[in-house]
Coordinates of C-alpha atoms and ligand atoms in Angstrom, one line a residue:
M1 CA 109.8 118.4 55.7
T2 CA 108.7 119.2 59.2
V3 CA 105.1 118.8 60.2
V4 CA 104.0 121.3 62.7
Y5 CA 100.8 120.6 64.6
Y6 CA 98.5 123.7 64.8
P7 CA 95.5 122.9 67.0
P8 CA 92.3 123.5 65.1
R9 CA 90.4 126.6 66.4
M10 CA 86.8 127.5 66.1
S11 CA 86.8 131.1 65.1
D12 CA 84.5 133.6 63.6
L13 CA 85.2 136.5 61.4
K14 CA 83.5 139.6 62.7
L15 CA 83.1 142.7 60.5
F16 CA 81.7 146.0 61.5
N17 CA 78.5 146.6 59.6
T18 CA 77.6 150.2 59.1
L19 CA 73.9 149.2 58.7
T20 CA 73.7 147.9 62.3
R21 CA 76.7 149.8 63.7
E22 CA 77.8 146.5 65.2
K23 CA 80.6 144.0 64.7
E24 CA 78.7 141.0 63.2
T25 CA 79.8 137.5 62.5
F26 CA 80.2 137.2 58.8
E27 CA 78.4 134.5 57.0
P28 CA 77.8 134.6 53.2
L29 CA 74.3 134.1 51.9
I30 CA 75.5 131.2 49.7
P31 CA 77.6 128.9 51.9
G32 CA 81.2 129.0 50.7
E33 CA 80.8 131.9 48.3
V34 CA 81.1 135.6 48.8
R35 CA 79.8 138.3 46.5
M36 CA 81.6 141.6 47.1
Y37 CA 81.2 145.0 45.4
S38 CA 83.8 147.7 45.9
C39 CA 83.1 151.3 44.8
G40 CA 85.9 152.1 42.4
P41 CA 87.4 155.2 41.1
T42 CA 85.8 158.2 39.4
V43 CA 88.3 158.7 36.6
Y44 CA 88.5 162.4 36.2
N45 CA 92.1 162.6 37.4
H46 CA 94.9 160.4 38.6
L47 CA 94.0 158.6 41.8
H48 CA 95.7 159.5 45.1
I49 CA 97.0 157.3 47.9
G50 CA 93.9 158.1 50.0
N51 CA 91.9 156.2 47.3
M52 CA 94.6 153.5 47.4
R53 CA 94.1 153.1 51.1
T54 CA 90.5 152.1 50.5
F55 CA 91.5 149.7 47.7
V56 CA 94.3 148.1 49.7
W57 CA 92.1 147.2 52.7
G58 CA 89.4 146.0 50.3
D59 CA 92.1 143.7 48.8
V60 CA 93.1 142.4 52.3
L61 CA 89.4 141.8 53.1
R62 CA 89.0 139.8 49.9
R63 CA 92.3 137.9 50.5
Y64 CA 91.4 137.1 54.1
L65 CA 88.0 135.7 53.1
E66 CA 89.8 133.5 50.5
W67 CA 92.3 132.5 53.2
R68 CA 89.4 131.2 55.2
G69 CA 88.4 129.0 52.3
L70 CA 85.7 131.1 50.8
R71 CA 85.4 131.8 47.1
V72 CA 85.1 135.5 46.5
K73 CA 83.7 137.2 43.5
Q74 CA 84.8 140.8 43.7
V75 CA 83.5 143.5 41.3
M76 CA 84.9 147.0 41.3
N77 CA 83.2 149.7 39.1
V78 CA 84.9 152.4 37.1
T79 CA 82.8 155.6 37.1
D80 CA 83.5 157.0 33.6
V81 CA 80.5 159.3 33.2
E82 CA 79.8 161.8 36.0
D83 CA 79.6 165.6 36.5
K84 CA 83.4 166.3 37.0
I85 CA 84.4 164.0 34.2
I86 CA 82.0 165.7 31.8
R87 CA 83.2 169.1 32.8
N88 CA 86.9 168.2 32.4
A89 CA 86.5 166.3 29.2
A90 CA 84.7 169.2 27.6
A91 CA 87.4 171.6 28.8
A92 CA 90.0 169.3 27.1
G93 CA 87.9 169.1 24.0
Q94 CA 87.8 165.3 24.2
D95 CA 85.1 162.6 24.3
L96 CA 84.6 160.7 27.6
Q97 CA 86.5 157.6 26.4
T98 CA 89.6 159.5 25.3
Y99 CA 89.6 161.7 28.3
T100 CA 89.3 158.9 30.9
A101 CA 91.6 156.3 29.2
P102 CA 94.9 157.5 30.8
F103 CA 93.3 157.7 34.3
I104 CA 91.9 154.2 34.0
E105 CA 95.3 152.9 32.9
S106 CA 97.2 154.6 35.8
F107 CA 94.6 153.3 38.2
H108 CA 95.3 149.7 37.2
A109 CA 99.1 150.4 37.2
S110 CA 99.0 151.8 40.8
L111 CA 96.9 148.9 42.1
A112 CA 99.4 146.4 40.6
K113 CA 102.3 148.3 42.2
L114 CA 100.6 148.1 45.5
R115 CA 100.1 144.3 45.0
V116 CA 96.3 144.7 45.0
R117 CA 94.9 141.5 43.4
K118 CA 92.7 142.0 40.4
A119 CA 89.0 142.0 40.9
D120 CA 86.9 139.6 38.8
A121 CA 85.4 142.5 36.8
Y122 CA 85.8 146.2 36.4
P123 CA 82.6 147.3 34.8
R124 CA 82.5 150.8 33.3
A125 CA 79.4 152.9 33.8
T126 CA 79.2 153.8 30.1
E127 CA 78.8 150.1 29.3
Y128 CA 75.8 149.6 31.5
I129 CA 73.3 152.2 30.3
P130 CA 70.6 149.7 29.3
Q131 CA 70.7 148.1 32.8
M132 CA 70.4 151.6 34.3
V133 CA 67.5 152.5 32.2
A134 CA 65.8 149.2 33.1
L135 CA 66.3 150.0 36.7
V136 CA 64.7 153.4 36.4
Q137 CA 61.7 151.8 34.6
Q138 CA 61.4 149.3 37.4
L139 CA 61.4 152.1 40.0
N140 CA 58.9 154.0 37.9
D141 CA 56.6 150.9 37.8
R142 CA 56.7 150.8 41.6
G143 CA 55.9 154.4 42.0
H144 CA 59.2 155.7 43.3
T145 CA 59.9 158.3 40.6
Y146 CA 58.7 161.5 39.0
T147 CA 60.0 163.6 36.2
A148 CA 60.8 167.3 36.1
D149 CA 62.3 169.2 33.2
G150 CA 63.0 165.9 31.4
S151 CA 65.0 164.4 34.4
T152 CA 63.8 161.5 36.5
Y153 CA 64.1 161.8 40.3
F154 CA 63.7 159.3 43.1
K155 CA 61.0 160.4 45.5
V156 CA 62.5 159.5 48.9
S157 CA 59.2 159.7 50.8
T158 CA 57.9 156.7 48.8
L159 CA 60.4 154.3 50.4
D160 CA 60.0 153.1 54.0
G161 CA 63.3 153.1 55.7
Y162 CA 65.1 155.7 53.6
G163 CA 68.0 156.8 55.7
K164 CA 68.6 153.5 57.5
L165 CA 72.3 153.3 56.5
S166 CA 73.4 156.9 57.2
R167 CA 70.7 157.5 59.9
V168 CA 69.9 160.7 58.2
E169 CA 66.7 162.2 59.6
I170 CA 63.9 163.0 57.2
D171 CA 61.1 165.2 58.3
E172 CA 58.1 163.3 57.0
T173 CA 55.8 166.3 57.1
S174 CA 57.7 168.7 54.9
E175 CA 57.8 168.8 51.1
Y176 CA 61.3 167.9 49.8
S177 CA 63.0 169.8 47.3
R178 CA 65.1 167.9 44.8
I179 CA 68.8 167.9 44.0
E180 CA 70.5 167.3 40.7
S181 CA 74.1 167.1 41.7
D182 CA 75.6 163.8 42.5
E183 CA 77.2 164.9 45.8
Y184 CA 75.5 166.7 48.6
E185 CA 75.5 167.0 52.4
K186 CA 73.5 165.1 54.9
E187 CA 71.6 168.2 56.0
S188 CA 70.0 168.3 52.5
A189 CA 68.6 164.8 52.3
R190 CA 66.1 165.1 49.5
D191 CA 64.8 163.7 46.2
F192 CA 67.8 162.8 44.1
V193 CA 68.3 162.5 40.4
L194 CA 68.3 159.1 38.7
W195 CA 68.5 160.2 35.1
K196 CA 69.6 163.6 34.0
A197 CA 68.1 165.3 30.9
K198 CA 70.5 166.2 28.2
K199 CA 72.1 169.6 28.4
D200 CA 74.0 171.5 25.7
N201 CA 77.4 170.1 25.0
E202 CA 77.0 167.1 27.3
P203 CA 77.2 163.5 26.2
A204 CA 73.9 161.8 26.3
W205 CA 72.2 158.5 25.4
M206 CA 68.9 158.3 23.6
T207 CA 66.7 155.9 25.7
P208 CA 63.1 155.1 26.4
I209 CA 63.3 157.4 29.5
G210 CA 64.5 160.3 27.5
E211 CA 67.8 161.6 26.1
G212 CA 70.2 162.1 28.9
R213 CA 72.7 160.4 31.2
P214 CA 72.7 158.5 34.5
G215 CA 73.2 159.9 37.9
W216 CA 76.2 158.6 39.8
H217 CA 74.3 156.6 42.4
L218 CA 72.2 154.8 39.8
E219 CA 75.4 153.5 38.1
C220 CA 76.5 151.5 41.1
S221 CA 73.1 150.0 41.8
A222 CA 72.8 148.8 38.2
M223 CA 76.3 147.4 37.8
S224 CA 76.4 145.6 41.2
M225 CA 73.0 143.9 40.8
D226 CA 73.7 143.0 37.2
L227 CA 77.0 141.2 38.1
L228 CA 76.3 140.0 41.7
G229 CA 72.5 139.6 41.9
E230 CA 69.8 141.6 43.6
T231 CA 71.0 140.6 47.1
F232 CA 74.7 140.2 47.7
D233 CA 77.1 140.0 50.7
I234 CA 79.5 142.9 51.0
H235 CA 79.7 146.4 49.7
T236 CA 82.9 148.5 50.5
G237 CA 84.0 152.1 50.2
A238 CA 85.3 154.9 52.4
V239 CA 83.1 156.6 54.9
D240 CA 82.5 159.6 52.6
L241 CA 80.3 157.3 50.5
I242 CA 77.8 156.4 53.2
F243 CA 75.7 159.5 52.4
P244 CA 74.4 160.1 49.9
H245 CA 75.9 157.5 47.6
H246 CA 75.3 154.3 49.5
E247 CA 72.1 155.5 51.0
N248 CA 70.8 156.2 47.5
E249 CA 72.1 152.9 46.2
I250 CA 70.0 151.1 48.8
A251 CA 66.9 153.2 47.9
Q252 CA 67.3 152.5 44.2
S253 CA 68.0 148.8 44.6
E254 CA 65.5 147.9 47.3
G255 CA 62.9 150.3 45.8
A256 CA 63.2 148.4 42.5
T257 CA 63.4 144.8 43.7
G258 CA 61.6 144.9 47.1
K259 CA 64.5 142.7 48.4
P260 CA 67.4 143.5 50.7
F261 CA 70.3 144.9 48.6
V262 CA 73.5 144.4 50.6
R263 CA 74.0 142.4 53.8
Y264 CA 77.3 143.9 55.1
W265 CA 78.2 147.5 54.5
I266 CA 81.9 147.9 55.2
H267 CA 83.3 151.5 55.3
G268 CA 86.9 152.5 55.9
E269 CA 88.2 155.7 57.4
H270 CA 90.1 158.3 55.4
L271 CA 93.7 158.8 54.8
N272 CA 94.4 162.3 56.0
I273 CA 97.2 164.7 55.5
D274 CA 97.8 167.4 58.2
Q275 CA 94.6 166.0 59.8
Q276 CA 92.6 166.8 56.6
K277 CA 91.0 164.3 54.2
M278 CA 93.3 163.8 51.3
S279 CA 91.2 164.7 48.3
K280 CA 91.5 165.7 44.7
S281 CA 89.4 168.8 45.3
L282 CA 91.6 170.1 48.2
G283 CA 94.6 169.3 46.1
N284 CA 96.6 167.9 49.1
I285 CA 97.3 164.7 47.3
Y286 CA 100.2 162.3 46.5
T287 CA 99.8 159.7 43.8
V288 CA 101.5 156.3 43.7
P289 CA 104.0 157.4 41.0
E290 CA 104.8 160.5 43.1
I291 CA 105.6 158.4 46.1
E292 CA 107.8 156.2 43.9
S293 CA 109.7 159.1 42.4
M294 CA 110.4 160.3 46.0
G295 CA 112.5 157.2 46.2
Y296 CA 110.2 155.0 48.3
D297 CA 109.7 151.3 47.7
L298 CA 105.9 151.0 47.2
L299 CA 105.9 147.9 49.5
A300 CA 106.6 150.5 52.2
L301 CA 103.4 152.3 51.2
R302 CA 101.4 149.1 51.2
Y303 CA 102.8 148.4 54.7
A304 CA 102.1 151.9 56.0
L305 CA 98.5 151.7 54.7
L306 CA 98.0 148.4 56.5
S307 CA 99.7 149.4 59.7
V308 CA 96.5 151.0 60.9
P309 CA 93.1 149.2 61.1
Y310 CA 90.8 150.2 58.3
R311 CA 88.3 152.0 60.5
T312 CA 90.9 154.2 62.1
K313 CA 91.9 157.5 60.6
L314 CA 95.4 157.4 59.2
N315 CA 97.5 160.6 59.1
F316 CA 99.9 160.3 56.2
T317 CA 103.5 161.5 56.7
T318 CA 106.8 160.6 55.0
Q319 CA 107.9 159.5 58.4
S320 CA 105.3 156.7 58.2
L321 CA 107.0 155.5 55.0
D322 CA 110.4 155.6 56.7
D323 CA 109.0 153.6 59.6
A324 CA 107.4 151.1 57.2
K325 CA 110.8 150.7 55.5
N326 CA 112.4 149.9 58.7
A327 CA 109.7 147.4 59.6
L328 CA 110.1 145.8 56.2
S329 CA 113.9 145.4 56.6
R330 CA 113.3 143.7 60.0
I331 CA 111.0 141.3 58.3
E332 CA 113.4 140.7 55.5
S333 CA 116.3 140.0 57.9
F334 CA 114.2 137.5 59.8
L335 CA 113.1 135.8 56.6
L336 CA 116.7 135.5 55.5
R337 CA 117.7 134.1 58.9
V338 CA 114.9 131.5 58.8
D339 CA 115.8 130.6 55.3
E340 CA 119.5 130.2 56.0
V341 CA 119.0 127.9 58.9
S342 CA 116.3 125.8 57.2
R343 CA 118.4 125.4 54.1
S344 CA 121.3 124.1 56.2
A345 CA 118.9 121.3 57.3
P346 CA 120.1 117.8 56.6
H347 CA 117.4 115.3 55.5
D348 CA 116.9 114.3 59.1
A349 CA 116.5 117.9 60.3
K350 CA 116.8 118.2 64.0
H351 CA 114.1 119.7 66.2
S352 CA 114.6 121.6 69.4
D353 CA 112.6 121.1 72.6
G354 CA 109.5 122.6 71.1
A355 CA 110.2 126.3 71.7
A356 CA 109.7 127.1 68.1
D357 CA 106.4 125.2 67.9
Q358 CA 105.1 127.2 70.7
L359 CA 106.1 130.5 69.0
I360 CA 104.5 129.3 65.8
G361 CA 101.3 128.2 67.4
K362 CA 100.9 131.5 69.2
F363 CA 101.8 133.5 66.1
L364 CA 99.1 131.8 63.9
T365 CA 96.5 132.1 66.7
D366 CA 97.2 135.7 67.3
F367 CA 97.3 136.5 63.6
E368 CA 93.9 134.9 63.0
T369 CA 92.3 136.4 66.2
A370 CA 93.4 139.9 65.1
M371 CA 92.1 139.5 61.5
D372 CA 88.9 137.9 62.8
D373 CA 88.3 141.0 64.9
D374 CA 87.1 143.2 62.1
L375 CA 90.3 142.9 60.1
N376 CA 92.7 144.3 62.7
T377 CA 95.7 144.5 60.4
A378 CA 97.7 146.3 63.2
G379 CA 97.2 143.4 65.5
A380 CA 98.1 140.9 62.8
L381 CA 101.4 142.8 62.2
G382 CA 101.9 142.9 66.0
A383 CA 101.7 139.1 66.0
L384 CA 104.3 139.0 63.3
F385 CA 106.7 141.3 65.1
T386 CA 106.3 139.3 68.4
L387 CA 107.3 136.2 66.4
I388 CA 110.3 138.1 64.9
R389 CA 111.4 139.4 68.3
E390 CA 111.0 136.1 70.2
G391 CA 112.2 134.1 67.2
N392 CA 115.4 136.2 67.1
I393 CA 116.1 135.6 70.8
A394 CA 115.5 131.9 70.3
F395 CA 117.9 131.9 67.3
D396 CA 120.6 133.7 69.3
E397 CA 120.3 131.2 72.1
G398 CA 120.6 128.3 69.7
R399 CA 117.1 127.1 70.5
I400 CA 116.0 127.0 66.9
L401 CA 117.4 124.1 64.8
A402 CA 117.0 123.4 61.1
G403 CA 113.7 121.6 61.5
D404 CA 112.2 124.4 63.5
A405 CA 113.3 126.9 61.0
E406 CA 111.4 125.0 58.4
G407 CA 108.3 125.2 60.5
L408 CA 108.8 128.9 60.9
K409 CA 109.1 129.3 57.2
T410 CA 105.9 127.4 56.6
A411 CA 104.0 129.5 59.1
L412 CA 105.3 132.8 57.6
M413 CA 104.4 131.6 54.1
K414 CA 100.9 130.6 55.4
I415 CA 100.0 134.2 56.3
D416 CA 101.8 135.7 53.3
P417 CA 98.9 135.5 50.9
V418 CA 96.7 137.7 53.2
L419 CA 98.9 140.7 53.9
D420 CA 101.3 140.3 51.0
I421 CA 104.0 142.5 52.5
F422 CA 107.0 140.1 52.3
P423 CA 109.9 141.6 50.4
M424 CA 112.1 139.6 48.0
R425 CA 111.2 136.7 45.7
E426 CA 107.5 136.8 46.6
A427 CA 107.3 140.3 45.3
N428 CA 107.4 139.1 41.7
L429 CA 105.4 136.0 42.2
D430 CA 102.0 137.4 41.4
A431 CA 103.2 139.0 38.2
E432 CA 105.0 135.8 37.2
I433 CA 101.9 133.7 37.8
D434 CA 99.7 136.2 35.8
A435 CA 102.2 135.9 32.9
L436 CA 102.1 132.1 33.0
I437 CA 98.3 132.2 33.0
E438 CA 98.2 134.6 30.1
A439 CA 100.6 132.3 28.2
R440 CA 98.4 129.4 28.9
N441 CA 95.3 131.2 27.7
A442 CA 97.1 132.2 24.5
A443 CA 98.1 128.6 24.0
R444 CA 94.5 127.4 24.5
K445 CA 93.2 130.0 22.1
A446 CA 95.7 128.8 19.5
R447 CA 94.5 125.2 20.3
N448 CA 98.1 124.3 21.3
F449 CA 96.8 122.0 24.1
A450 CA 100.2 120.3 24.7
E451 CA 101.6 123.7 25.6
S452 CA 98.6 124.8 27.6
D453 CA 98.7 121.5 29.6
R454 CA 102.4 122.0 30.2
L455 CA 101.8 125.5 31.5
R456 CA 99.0 124.2 33.8
D457 CA 101.4 121.5 35.2
E458 CA 104.0 124.1 35.8
L459 CA 101.5 126.3 37.7
V460 CA 100.3 123.3 39.7
S461 CA 103.8 122.3 40.6
R462 CA 104.2 125.8 42.1
G463 CA 101.2 125.2 44.3
I464 CA 98.8 127.3 42.2
V465 CA 95.2 126.3 41.9
L466 CA 93.5 127.5 38.7
E467 CA 89.9 128.0 38.1
D468 CA 88.5 128.8 34.7
T469 CA 85.4 131.0 35.0
P470 CA 83.3 132.7 32.3
G471 CA 85.0 135.9 33.4
G472 CA 88.5 134.5 32.8
T473 CA 91.1 132.4 34.7
R474 CA 91.5 132.9 38.4
W475 CA 94.2 131.6 40.7
R476 CA 95.0 131.1 44.3
K477 CA 97.8 129.6 46.3
A478 CA 97.0 126.1 47.4
Ligands
LIG501 P1 86.6 158.5 44.1 O1 87.5 158.3 43.0 O2 86.6 159.9 44.6 O3 85.1 158.1 43.7 O4 87.0 157.5 45.3 C1 87.3 156.2 45.2 C2 87.3 155.5 46.6 O5 88.3 156.2 47.4 C3 86.0 155.7 47.3 O6 85.7 154.5 48.0 C4 86.3 156.8 48.2 O7 85.4 156.8 49.4 C5 87.7 156.6 48.6 N1 88.4 157.8 49.1 C6 88.4 159.0 48.6 N2 89.2 159.8 49.4 C7 89.8 159.0 50.4 C8 90.7 159.3 51.4 N3 91.3 160.4 51.7 N4 91.0 158.2 52.2 C9 90.5 157.0 52.0 N5 89.6 156.7 51.0 C10 89.3 157.7 50.2
LIG502 ZN1 79.6 153.4 44.0

């Protein structure tokens, strides 16, 4: 086995924080541990690849934090009670659970196909009603609410700093009207609904704050603080959520606790189609199964989504999938070439004059520098293609010997857990590991400890580190 020396580098991960409009050095509140909340899907329909773009860079953010040695607890909510869901479920003559079930299922299936690692928890809004009610009561105690027609509203003028995230201007002198719908424009910043009074033919919960249902913004405040604490590190979503959703989450959470809610607000740009936001309401959407039935490998979709940094608009075309496919086959050929040469290595594998070591050192440095710069995935891929181009030249010139090829392979495998875009064997690795972990859990449940130990050993021998947490078993590559 070749040992390649990579000089240690002091480096900082910088992330663009919407709150300050600056790239800031990221440091978690608890050293070594990151608590991260990602706004998840509203399950009134099948998700489109615009939503997937947001989930894919969220996945890469989480993977990169882990790559840098941090433990990440990631929570992604599922909004399963909301205006559009209620309307559609009623039209279909179904209850919320029956109506949303197939969309929740297809959401998870699409994530898995795009190699998005599982979050630690996917709380559903309908399972957190008591926490939401408690939050409204807390806001009530602190004088931030009023009721009208049985609904409870948040009074924005009672909170200093309302508008700090979206920089929405509020005229302090005028009386605000209030708004009941979950989504509204910046121009109409005003008192928003926390708890909606029951209407005819709508699902409702009987609670101490009246019979009704939660507003959308309240759901995320309650679920995130319940699972991650009153102050946590990262909150993600696309830019459309900055106002009113995230502004109102801040108001509810900070209004209730008097503490800072989220330290880094990270927002990604949209996936567009013909320069327009891809959205369910415009109907200009593709779903993951649709892309698959058009004959595309979904790895090409993951690649295309990552080929542009998350804060840059991405105009989706099928050409971008074809380009991604070509890029992936170049990667694949290079991996095969590296593999072939390294496998031909005798035990005393020969090294060249250091040309490969230089390539490797530059590649890893450039990769990390790009990712540290607000997750510049385009730059990270650029570093990879420079390695491939220069590596191929060095192979052609016979300057890469078996021992060097092994070093190259090690370097490529080192970045693999972050972007997860390598074709071939690695493609099935995650699913395989998950299956082994499930088998181990089943063995433990059946108190067959010999078998569960054997499975653990097998995982360890594959370089997998297991962690048993109250929320289940998690794993990472050592
Ligand atoms: P929704 O299901 O509409 O609540 O959206 C789920 C996530 O996808 C949210 O973070 C949205 O901001 C995000 N999103 C919605 N449309 C797009 C788009 N066209 N491009 C990128 N992200 C999007
Ligand atoms: Zn949310």
